[in-house]
Amino acid sequence: MQDLWIVQHSYLIPLLPLIAACIAGFFGARILKGQSHWPIWLGVGAIAVLSVALLFQTVGLLGHGAPPVRNSDSGTHAPVASATEHSDAKTVSAVYRAFTWIAAGDPKNAGTNEYFEVAAGFFFDPLTVTMLCVVCGIGFFITVFAAGYMKGESGYWRFFAYLGLFIFSMTCLVMGDNLIMLYLGWEGVGLCSYLLIGYYYEKPAAREAAKKAFLVNRIGDFGFGIGIMLAFAAFGTVSYFGADGYTPGAANGLLELAALPKMGMTEFQIQVLNWLPFLLMLGAFGKSAQFPLYVWLPDAMEGPTPVSALIHAATMVTAGVYMIARCGTLFVGNEAAMITVAFVGAFTALFAGSIALRQFDLKKVFAYSTVSQLGFMFVGVGVLAPVTGVFHLVTHAFFKALLFLSSGVVMHAMLGHLDMRKMSGLKAVMPKTRWLMLIGCLALAGVVPFAGFWSKDEIVASAWHASPLLGIVMLVTAFVTAYYTFRLYFRVFEGPKVVPDEPHPDHHGHGDDHGHDHHSHDAHHHHNHEPALMMIPLIVLAIGAVIAGLALWQGHRLGHFLGQSPSFVGAFELARDTYNAKADGAHMVNPVVFGQQEYRSESVVKAEHTSHYIFMAVSTLIALSGIGLAYSLHLKDRPKADRLALLLTGVARAMENKYWVDELYQAVIVEPLRRVGEIFFTLDKYFVDGLVWLAGFVPQLGGFVLKLTLQRGYVQGYALSMALGIAIILLVVFL
Amino acid sequence: MEYLKSIVPLLLPELLLVVAAGFLFLLGISTKVGARRAAPWISLLVLGGCCWLILGEPMKLSGFDAKGTFEVTSFSLYIKLLACGVGILLTLLAWPTNDDATGNPSLNFGGDAGEFFALMLLSLAGVLMVSGANDMILLFLGIELASIPTYIMVSVSRPTAVAQEAGLKYFFLGALAAALMLFGFSYLYGTTGTTSLHDIGQLLAGTQAGPAGATVPTAWQVLALIMLLLGFAFKLAAAPLHFYAGDVYQGAATPVTAFLSFVPKVTGIVAIIKIMWVYGGNGFAVPEIFAKLLFAIAVITMFAGNLLGLMQLNVKRVMAYSSVAHSGYLLVGLTALAYAGGNGSVQNAALQGVLFYIAAYGIMNVGVFAVLQMIPAREGRSTTTAETYEDLAGQGRKHIGLGLAMAVGCFSLIGLPLTVGFFGKLYLIVPAWNLASVEPELKGKMAWLIGLTMLNAAISAGYYLKIVGTMFLRPEPPLFGDSVSSLPVPARSLAPTVAVVLATVLTLGLGTLIPATQLLTTRVTDSLEIGRQPPLVAPDTASVAESR
């Protein structure tokens, strides 16, 4: 893999969107204006092509054994591509190091915590390539969509500059070959998320939401930061697999060192390994919106809809899942951590799913649905089945982006309205969007053969395998998901046609400069709001939402691919060593969900297949019954749904108010902090400021005295002062 | 002829500058606009040529250990390159931008464009000479060659009484300083019987009986030292000879002020380093009295500069005292160097720090003055470019680029991170810190030195931030009369814009690219390990005479 042209020139992948963002940012306001999307289209499009090419090339490398070892960097300087080839029969990986970014301490102490080195380096393996394709591929289609959606907005260029910056950060995040690069991208996407949520900054709700997202993420990132520091303190490196990349048998990088037998470790290292997963997890829970840090994501829907699709559904929020999959060896050895991940994920999935039941805003429903689906992914990685987590990540990216963008089209057409109580029967108004939305909903609900079904099913099966309780929670959540998805669909697209006639007060983009404005905004004459620029990306995503699941599931294609990642191999070996020794047979680590098919025994395969088909049948049934319930309550007999809500007033209100979690946080965390802040403010104002004033006053006084006595502008005075100074010095020295 | 043949290759940059200056004096006679327009171009070309010549010379030469009157060492090459490089920026500042090429809004040399640039080149030639001087006579001549043109430049820079007065004051007080220097040199000669700095160093090295191998000069030699140090302190604008700074800097036109705050300062610092080398017995193991003097001067200079800087209403005066304070910081580095005694690594670091800081100061300072020069003054005073805080109020928002450049320059002068000034201060302080950790008995002194430097950096933030704050936060005061609106807005002229951009880019670039900053000075001090390679030395006149 090291030989690939794209790997050797992988600096292009973050660089192109960054350059594009700079062009859009610096020249957008004055020169490019309405054409500001071009640099981003070109930049992101180019790297999307590169990522897909890399995907095919990597797939081509699988199972081809080791290409000849090559040594190219004898004495050459940056950019230094690491020399050795690491794709043995089992893994495919490569390292590209552009330059040493940070170096502190004496290089003699390399490998201990006396020497800190971070390379601006990229690590390539099937996991990276998968993530790159999701980020760049889906990212590209969303930028295309955004050009249509954001047309005529003020600050059009700003939007695209942020988008380019986001893609840059996200590629750094998934490609980095060490935790610091991961953190760089992590914070970069956090910043872009903040900027884009607050895109409509003149709207108070958007400002608040942006702040909330930023602050809640700080809590998680605080843990993440401490985790990185501890990891360095204990193991002396932050690189995943060392400077030369992954070498089977060698242990240079953090992920390899952490997987070594505990016997050889110091007490401190063992302690760190006990805590490290929890700290990293905090970061993952913050970024990926898991309980208790999920509260920012629903509010983040204040951002423009393409942003919700790209950042808050398809890519950024999955960074936590990526991190746990990537750092598998830091997690799987710690049983408590894995249980925590799985149960937090399961709880979040059900909790957020139940909130989605009683939301009326389209984007809010999908936001809670995203939180819930992210919970699924965490269950996947938590129950020692990282392949299923990443699988769901990929399929979810397709169908959730599709759903968000479709609701964006609805919002666009409905003059900013997203309240499903105010609209109905839109299939007559927007027939194409209706079909696209239906595909997305089927995928989300998990109906055969749409993408969501395959990945969700694998997670549910793995969860059941790990603990029946988890399996049941997942099945219930699947039911809830199917129900709320089709509640939305039936409400909005089916039934009698109802269209809101007044523009929403927060409605953006349909100002005087808007392209559609020469049409009349007659309530009963909504013209075609499905322009090709917005429809084409949707159709591509819809194709993905239909076929991605089966295509990747068939013959464990994705598992086989990801299984070649050193992270997955390492995690599998560690998990096998940790759990199989004490397993009672029932809880053996399943090699398949680590992508290590060659390790499974025939008997296991058989049992697995039978149970798998049963699960498929069960989950299909559950999805269909959820849809059926939604049909009966929200299409056939809508008043019945309201009567039901009346019957269960308490529950309905709790769900509608999101279980008052925001209010709870406000009372328990925000208010006490504000009180403390007020105390500090008072102290600062009177005590510290007083000291500062005094400190400022004394030099002023000194200067005043000097000025009056010595600096009066007469040349003879100056000469006298100088002579006086000389005399004083002579006196002091010689007396 | 032999002698000439041997010395000309060594003196090429100096000769080029002097010859060019001569040509420019001739050119100055012409009253043609074309001649005035050509002068800065010639000056730029010559300085560029000097840079090229200097870069062409081998940089792997040894340090001060030379026997001739004039030497080419990597130390001198560094200083030369710095002088010519910053000289280019200063030429850009003084570029004539008005229609008949008689100056720019802040500077007016009337028809004397040729002479003005000739004086600049001569002064820079003086700096080059000082950097290579290995003889007290040549050293003195070099210092005066660097200084005397500046007296004229101040006087002719503006057709106002303030400038004449400033030039005169500067000249009188400069003469006093020259007298001090000559006094010191004469005593040094009297006690040793030679004018060669190398020989004096050898003589003093014979007396190395003090603690840590320090030399033990006689009382007369100490007197000479004090006089020399004070004479050089005038060039540095260091206490107690800093009094002229405010008046002179304010009186001169802004480009000349920028010149004044850099060129004489370099000669002063280089001369002090040379004298340290002599008093350390051709090393830096100087007697403790030297270190104490530097300590005292450094601290008093920092306080005087920063406290007076706080009081000023005129931004050029503020920059004058800022320049005084920066001399103090440079002397802090030299103090660490003096205390380092025989400790090689600290010595190297301290010298590196000082050398780096001169370069850093030159760059950021030019940036600030260039911005000042490009902002028009209000209320039709005798100047037409910004001088007071009133002039600057609100200009940062109006000319956002200038505002940002000023912010970068001021942040760098304070020493905020990501700027070259931060690393400059860091490199000045780190040697003192290291010294405290290796030599426990110096801990107290070094702690004071570092503490007071930090305190001063904090005080200085008071006026630098006031400049930036005024530019961005204060609204532009309303106009009275029509005098201002009719003034040309100099913000459009190309040459100072280039200077601003270059200075800002360098301030940020050298500040963020740490390897570049280290590279800049390591080479120079690495070569101070004496005796690795023989230096290129002009033969002593005496030995030449003998061979004849």
Tab-separated table of N, CA and C in Angstrom, chain B residues 98-207:
chain	number	residue	atom	x	y	z
B	98	ASN	N	6.123	61.362	-3.680
B	98	ASN	CA	5.344	62.461	-4.271
B	98	ASN	C	5.736	62.678	-5.724
B	99	ASP	N	5.021	63.539	-6.390
B	99	ASP	CA	5.153	63.615	-7.839
B	99	ASP	C	6.546	64.050	-8.297
B	100	ASP	N	7.138	65.050	-7.594
B	100	ASP	CA	8.448	65.500	-8.037
B	100	ASP	C	9.571	64.806	-7.266
B	101	ALA	N	9.240	63.665	-6.624
B	101	ALA	CA	10.248	62.816	-5.990
B	101	ALA	C	11.146	63.576	-5.029
B	102	THR	N	10.534	64.443	-4.232
B	102	THR	CA	11.334	65.151	-3.235
B	102	THR	C	11.092	64.585	-1.852
B	103	GLY	N	10.469	63.433	-1.772
B	103	GLY	CA	10.242	62.826	-0.469
B	103	GLY	C	8.888	62.169	-0.439
B	104	ASN	N	8.453	61.819	0.741
B	104	ASN	CA	7.116	61.271	0.898
B	104	ASN	C	6.418	62.024	2.015
B	105	PRO	N	5.167	61.752	2.293
B	105	PRO	CA	4.419	62.609	3.208
B	105	PRO	C	5.089	62.830	4.560
B	106	SER	N	5.885	61.872	5.016
B	106	SER	CA	6.475	62.097	6.330
B	106	SER	C	7.887	62.649	6.204
B	107	LEU	N	8.465	62.468	5.043
B	107	LEU	CA	9.873	62.807	4.876
B	107	LEU	C	9.968	63.804	3.732
B	108	ASN	N	10.852	64.796	3.880
B	108	ASN	CA	11.013	65.743	2.787
B	108	ASN	C	12.474	66.080	2.663
B	109	PHE	N	13.146	65.474	1.656
B	109	PHE	CA	14.531	65.858	1.455
B	109	PHE	C	14.687	66.845	0.316
B	110	GLY	N	13.583	67.498	-0.034
B	110	GLY	CA	13.655	68.516	-1.067
B	110	GLY	C	14.354	67.985	-2.296
B	111	GLY	N	15.361	68.724	-2.769
B	111	GLY	CA	16.106	68.270	-3.932
B	111	GLY	C	17.245	67.340	-3.577
B	112	ASP	N	17.417	67.062	-2.275
B	112	ASP	CA	18.616	66.352	-1.842
B	112	ASP	C	18.437	64.843	-1.779
B	113	ALA	N	17.630	64.287	-2.682
B	113	ALA	CA	17.383	62.842	-2.619
B	113	ALA	C	18.681	62.060	-2.709
B	114	GLY	N	19.547	62.463	-3.669
B	114	GLY	CA	20.807	61.749	-3.838
B	114	GLY	C	21.607	61.768	-2.567
B	115	GLU	N	21.755	62.956	-1.992
B	115	GLU	CA	22.537	63.084	-0.766
B	115	GLU	C	21.928	62.266	0.359
B	116	PHE	N	20.612	62.295	0.450
B	116	PHE	CA	19.969	61.597	1.561
B	116	PHE	C	20.296	60.102	1.519
B	117	PHE	N	20.115	59.507	0.344
B	117	PHE	CA	20.382	58.075	0.264
B	117	PHE	C	21.869	57.779	0.375
B	118	ALA	N	22.695	58.736	-0.091
B	118	ALA	CA	24.135	58.564	0.086
B	118	ALA	C	24.473	58.495	1.572
B	119	LEU	N	23.842	59.389	2.351
B	119	LEU	CA	24.100	59.390	3.787
B	119	LEU	C	23.680	58.064	4.415
B	120	MET	N	22.543	57.556	3.969
B	120	MET	CA	22.090	56.261	4.497
B	120	MET	C	23.125	55.186	4.217
B	121	LEU	N	23.607	55.159	2.980
B	121	LEU	CA	24.576	54.119	2.620
B	121	LEU	C	25.862	54.283	3.413
B	122	LEU	N	26.291	55.532	3.588
B	122	LEU	CA	27.520	55.765	4.361
B	122	LEU	C	27.363	55.263	5.786
B	123	SER	N	26.216	55.590	6.370
B	123	SER	CA	25.984	55.167	7.741
B	123	SER	C	26.012	53.643	7.835
B	124	LEU	N	25.387	52.982	6.844
B	124	LEU	CA	25.397	51.518	6.862
B	124	LEU	C	26.809	50.993	6.660
B	125	ALA	N	27.596	51.692	5.819
B	125	ALA	CA	28.988	51.286	5.647
B	125	ALA	C	29.710	51.340	6.986
B	126	GLY	N	29.357	52.358	7.797
B	126	GLY	CA	29.940	52.444	9.136
B	126	GLY	C	29.634	51.209	9.954
B	127	VAL	N	28.382	50.755	9.890
B	127	VAL	CA	28.010	49.555	10.657
B	127	VAL	C	28.845	48.365	10.195
B	128	LEU	N	28.984	48.237	8.878
B	128	LEU	CA	29.747	47.120	8.339
B	128	LEU	C	31.189	47.157	8.829
B	129	MET	N	31.705	48.382	8.885
B	129	MET	CA	33.087	48.551	9.313
B	129	MET	C	33.244	48.175	10.783
B	130	VAL	N	32.298	48.632	11.595
B	130	VAL	CA	32.355	48.299	13.021
B	130	VAL	C	32.355	46.797	13.198
B	131	SER	N	31.518	46.114	12.410
B	131	SER	CA	31.385	44.679	12.617
B	131	SER	C	32.696	43.956	12.330
B	132	GLY	N	33.536	44.524	11.449
B	132	GLY	CA	34.773	43.838	11.129
B	132	GLY	C	35.992	44.429	11.811
B	133	ALA	N	35.809	45.532	12.563
B	133	ALA	CA	36.971	46.233	13.106
B	133	ALA	C	37.687	45.394	14.154
B	134	ASN	N	38.998	45.373	14.054
B	134	ASN	CA	39.780	44.666	15.065
B	134	ASN	C	40.850	45.583	15.621
B	135	ASP	N	40.549	46.861	15.511
B	135	ASP	CA	41.522	47.850	15.945
B	135	ASP	C	40.716	48.999	16.511
B	136	MET	N	41.188	49.568	17.625
B	136	MET	CA	40.318	50.554	18.279
B	136	MET	C	40.112	51.787	17.403
B	137	ILE	N	41.093	52.121	16.586
B	137	ILE	CA	40.932	53.297	15.736
B	137	ILE	C	39.861	53.034	14.680
B	138	LEU	N	39.975	51.859	14.071
B	138	LEU	CA	38.991	51.511	13.056
B	138	LEU	C	37.600	51.408	13.681
B	139	LEU	N	37.561	50.881	14.887
B	139	LEU	CA	36.275	50.749	15.586
B	139	LEU	C	35.655	52.128	15.796
B	140	PHE	N	36.478	53.048	16.289
B	140	PHE	CA	35.971	54.403	16.535
B	140	PHE	C	35.527	55.058	15.234
B	141	LEU	N	36.371	54.902	14.195
B	141	LEU	CA	36.023	55.505	12.907
B	141	LEU	C	34.709	54.917	12.384
B	142	GLY	N	34.592	53.628	12.533
B	142	GLY	CA	33.363	52.980	12.073
B	142	GLY	C	32.147	53.530	12.793
B	143	ILE	N	32.257	53.653	14.107
B	143	ILE	CA	31.122	54.159	14.878
B	143	ILE	C	30.771	55.573	14.429
B	144	GLU	N	31.805	56.392	14.236
B	144	GLU	CA	31.532	57.772	13.824
B	144	GLU	C	30.982	57.813	12.400
B	145	LEU	N	31.495	56.927	11.546
B	145	LEU	CA	30.981	56.884	10.184
B	145	LEU	C	29.505	56.507	10.197
B	146	ALA	N	29.141	55.639	11.111
B	146	ALA	CA	27.731	55.269	11.212
B	146	ALA	C	26.908	56.412	11.782
B	147	SER	N	27.520	57.232	12.660
B	147	SER	CA	26.747	58.243	13.390
B	147	SER	C	26.626	59.559	12.637
B	148	ILE	N	27.742	60.047	12.120
B	148	ILE	CA	27.734	61.413	11.602
B	148	ILE	C	26.680	61.611	10.506
B	149	PRO	N	26.561	60.684	9.550
B	149	PRO	CA	25.496	60.899	8.551
B	149	PRO	C	24.117	61.018	9.180
B	150	THR	N	23.905	60.326	10.290
B	150	THR	CA	22.567	60.375	10.892
B	150	THR	C	22.260	61.774	11.425
B	151	TYR	N	23.296	62.502	11.916
B	151	TYR	CA	23.023	63.875	12.394
B	151	TYR	C	22.449	64.706	11.247
B	152	ILE	N	23.077	64.526	10.070
B	152	ILE	CA	22.615	65.311	8.920
B	152	ILE	C	21.216	64.848	8.503
B	153	MET	N	21.051	63.511	8.503
B	153	MET	CA	19.761	62.993	8.063
B	153	MET	C	18.619	63.532	8.907
B	154	VAL	N	18.859	63.622	10.222
B	154	VAL	CA	17.818	64.162	11.094
B	154	VAL	C	17.508	65.595	10.689
B	155	SER	N	18.565	66.390	10.467
B	155	SER	CA	18.352	67.812	10.194
B	155	SER	C	17.637	68.041	8.873
B	156	VAL	N	18.025	67.299	7.825
B	156	VAL	CA	17.430	67.578	6.526
B	156	VAL	C	16.120	66.831	6.312
B	157	SER	N	15.737	65.991	7.256
B	157	SER	CA	14.614	65.110	6.974
B	157	SER	C	13.296	65.853	6.839
B	158	ARG	N	13.186	67.006	7.514
B	158	ARG	CA	11.926	67.744	7.410
B	158	ARG	C	12.237	69.229	7.416
B	159	PRO	N	11.527	69.990	6.658
B	159	PRO	CA	11.785	71.438	6.654
B	159	PRO	C	11.106	72.123	7.833
B	160	THR	N	11.340	71.643	9.024
B	160	THR	CA	10.725	72.262	10.195
B	160	THR	C	11.795	72.534	11.245
B	161	ALA	N	11.461	73.454	12.126
B	161	ALA	CA	12.400	73.798	13.182
B	161	ALA	C	12.637	72.613	14.109
B	162	VAL	N	11.596	71.824	14.319
B	162	VAL	CA	11.726	70.688	15.230
B	162	VAL	C	12.861	69.782	14.767
B	163	ALA	N	12.911	69.551	13.441
B	163	ALA	CA	13.924	68.649	12.918
B	163	ALA	C	15.313	69.250	13.064
B	164	GLN	N	15.420	70.562	12.771
B	164	GLN	CA	16.728	71.212	12.917
B	164	GLN	C	17.199	71.097	14.362
B	165	GLU	N	16.279	71.394	15.261
B	165	GLU	CA	16.612	71.364	16.682
B	165	GLU	C	17.061	69.954	17.074
B	166	ALA	N	16.305	68.969	16.582
B	166	ALA	CA	16.623	67.589	16.933
B	166	ALA	C	18.008	67.235	16.411
B	167	GLY	N	18.283	67.642	15.148
B	167	GLY	CA	19.583	67.318	14.573
B	167	GLY	C	20.708	67.934	15.374
B	168	LEU	N	20.495	69.181	15.763
B	168	LEU	CA	21.540	69.875	16.511
B	168	LEU	C	21.775	69.203	17.863
B	169	LYS	N	20.693	68.919	18.561
B	169	LYS	CA	20.813	68.260	19.866
B	169	LYS	C	21.557	66.943	19.732
B	170	TYR	N	21.143	66.200	18.694
B	170	TYR	CA	21.731	64.893	18.487
B	170	TYR	C	23.229	65.037	18.237
B	171	PHE	N	23.571	66.058	17.452
B	171	PHE	CA	24.980	66.253	17.131
B	171	PHE	C	25.788	66.611	18.374
B	172	PHE	N	25.277	67.575	19.160
B	172	PHE	CA	26.029	67.997	20.365
B	172	PHE	C	26.230	66.821	21.310
B	173	LEU	N	25.129	66.139	21.566
B	173	LEU	CA	25.235	65.045	22.539
B	173	LEU	C	26.058	63.894	21.971
B	174	GLY	N	25.970	63.705	20.635
B	174	GLY	CA	26.795	62.693	20.003
B	174	GLY	C	28.264	63.017	20.138
B	175	ALA	N	28.571	64.295	20.051
B	175	ALA	CA	29.962	64.707	20.232
B	175	ALA	C	30.434	64.385	21.644
B	176	LEU	N	29.532	64.603	22.612
B	176	LEU	CA	29.869	64.268	23.999
B	176	LEU	C	30.188	62.774	24.114
B	177	ALA	N	29.357	61.978	23.448
B	177	ALA	CA	29.559	60.531	23.521
B	177	ALA	C	30.867	60.149	22.845
B	178	ALA	N	31.160	60.797	21.701
B	178	ALA	CA	32.414	60.494	21.008
B	178	ALA	C	33.597	60.820	21.910
B	179	ALA	N	33.477	61.941	22.644
B	179	ALA	CA	34.537	62.307	23.564
B	179	ALA	C	34.725	61.235	24.626
B	180	LEU	N	33.607	60.728	25.139
B	180	LEU	CA	33.688	59.668	26.150
B	180	LEU	C	34.430	58.456	25.588
B	181	MET	N	34.042	58.088	24.369
B	181	MET	CA	34.654	56.911	23.754
B	181	MET	C	36.146	57.120	23.586
B	182	LEU	N	36.505	58.282	23.045
B	182	LEU	CA	37.926	58.552	22.817
B	182	LEU	C	38.694	58.543	24.130
B	183	PHE	N	38.049	59.082	25.165
B	183	PHE	CA	38.655	59.063	26.496
B	183	PHE	C	38.976	57.628	26.885
B	184	GLY	N	37.997	56.783	26.724
B	184	GLY	CA	38.194	55.377	27.087
B	184	GLY	C	39.273	54.736	26.242
B	185	PHE	N	39.224	54.960	24.930
B	185	PHE	CA	40.216	54.351	24.045
B	185	PHE	C	41.623	54.814	24.412
B	186	SER	N	41.739	56.121	24.734
B	186	SER	CA	43.072	56.644	25.019
B	186	SER	C	43.644	55.989	26.278
B	187	TYR	N	42.818	55.771	27.285
B	187	TYR	CA	43.315	55.115	28.504
B	187	TYR	C	43.686	53.682	28.209
B	188	LEU	N	42.872	53.041	27.372
B	188	LEU	CA	43.153	51.652	27.045
B	188	LEU	C	44.489	51.570	26.309
B	189	TYR	N	44.690	52.504	25.401
B	189	TYR	CA	45.956	52.535	24.670
B	189	TYR	C	47.099	52.845	25.613
B	190	GLY	N	46.849	53.789	26.494
B	190	GLY	CA	47.899	54.187	27.430
B	190	GLY	C	48.361	53.042	28.306
B	191	THR	N	47.451	52.188	28.701
B	191	THR	CA	47.853	51.128	29.625
B	191	THR	C	48.408	49.912	28.897
B	192	THR	N	48.139	49.800	27.604
B	192	THR	CA	48.600	48.599	26.923
B	192	THR	C	49.623	48.886	25.839
B	193	GLY	N	49.614	50.085	25.293
B	193	GLY	CA	50.590	50.436	24.288
B	193	GLY	C	50.285	49.920	22.907
B	194	THR	N	49.076	49.458	22.677
B	194	THR	CA	48.733	49.008	21.331
B	194	THR	C	47.287	49.398	20.998
B	195	THR	N	47.013	49.551	19.718
B	195	THR	CA	45.629	49.858	19.338
B	195	THR	C	44.907	48.608	18.854
B	196	SER	N	45.626	47.528	18.706
B	196	SER	CA	44.985	46.318	18.203
B	196	SER	C	44.148	45.671	19.300
B	197	LEU	N	42.913	45.475	19.000
B	197	LEU	CA	42.029	44.890	20.016
B	197	LEU	C	42.490	43.487	20.377
B	198	HIS	N	42.987	42.766	19.367
B	198	HIS	CA	43.449	41.410	19.621
B	198	HIS	C	44.627	41.404	20.585
B	199	ASP	N	45.560	42.317	20.368
B	199	ASP	CA	46.734	42.353	21.235
B	199	ASP	C	46.359	42.747	22.650
B	200	ILE	N	45.460	43.713	22.764
B	200	ILE	CA	45.025	44.106	24.112
B	200	ILE	C	44.389	42.909	24.799
B	201	GLY	N	43.568	42.192	24.043
B	201	GLY	CA	42.942	40.995	24.607
B	201	GLY	C	43.975	40.001	25.078
B	202	GLN	N	45.046	39.813	24.273
B	202	GLN	CA	46.106	38.886	24.671
B	202	GLN	C	46.754	39.341	25.959
B	203	LEU	N	47.032	40.660	26.032
B	203	LEU	CA	47.662	41.198	27.240
B	203	LEU	C	46.796	40.939	28.462
B	204	LEU	N	45.491	41.209	28.282
B	204	LEU	CA	44.596	41.022	29.423
B	204	LEU	C	44.466	39.550	29.760
B	205	ALA	N	44.536	38.708	28.751
B	205	ALA	CA	44.425	37.280	29.002
B	205	ALA	C	45.542	36.807	29.908
B	206	GLY	N	46.710	37.488	29.826
B	206	GLY	CA	47.816	37.134	30.696
B	206	GLY	C	47.514	37.354	32.155
B	207	THR	N	46.487	38.164	32.439
B	207	THR	CA	46.197	38.481	33.838
B	207	THR	C	45.087	37.620	34.394
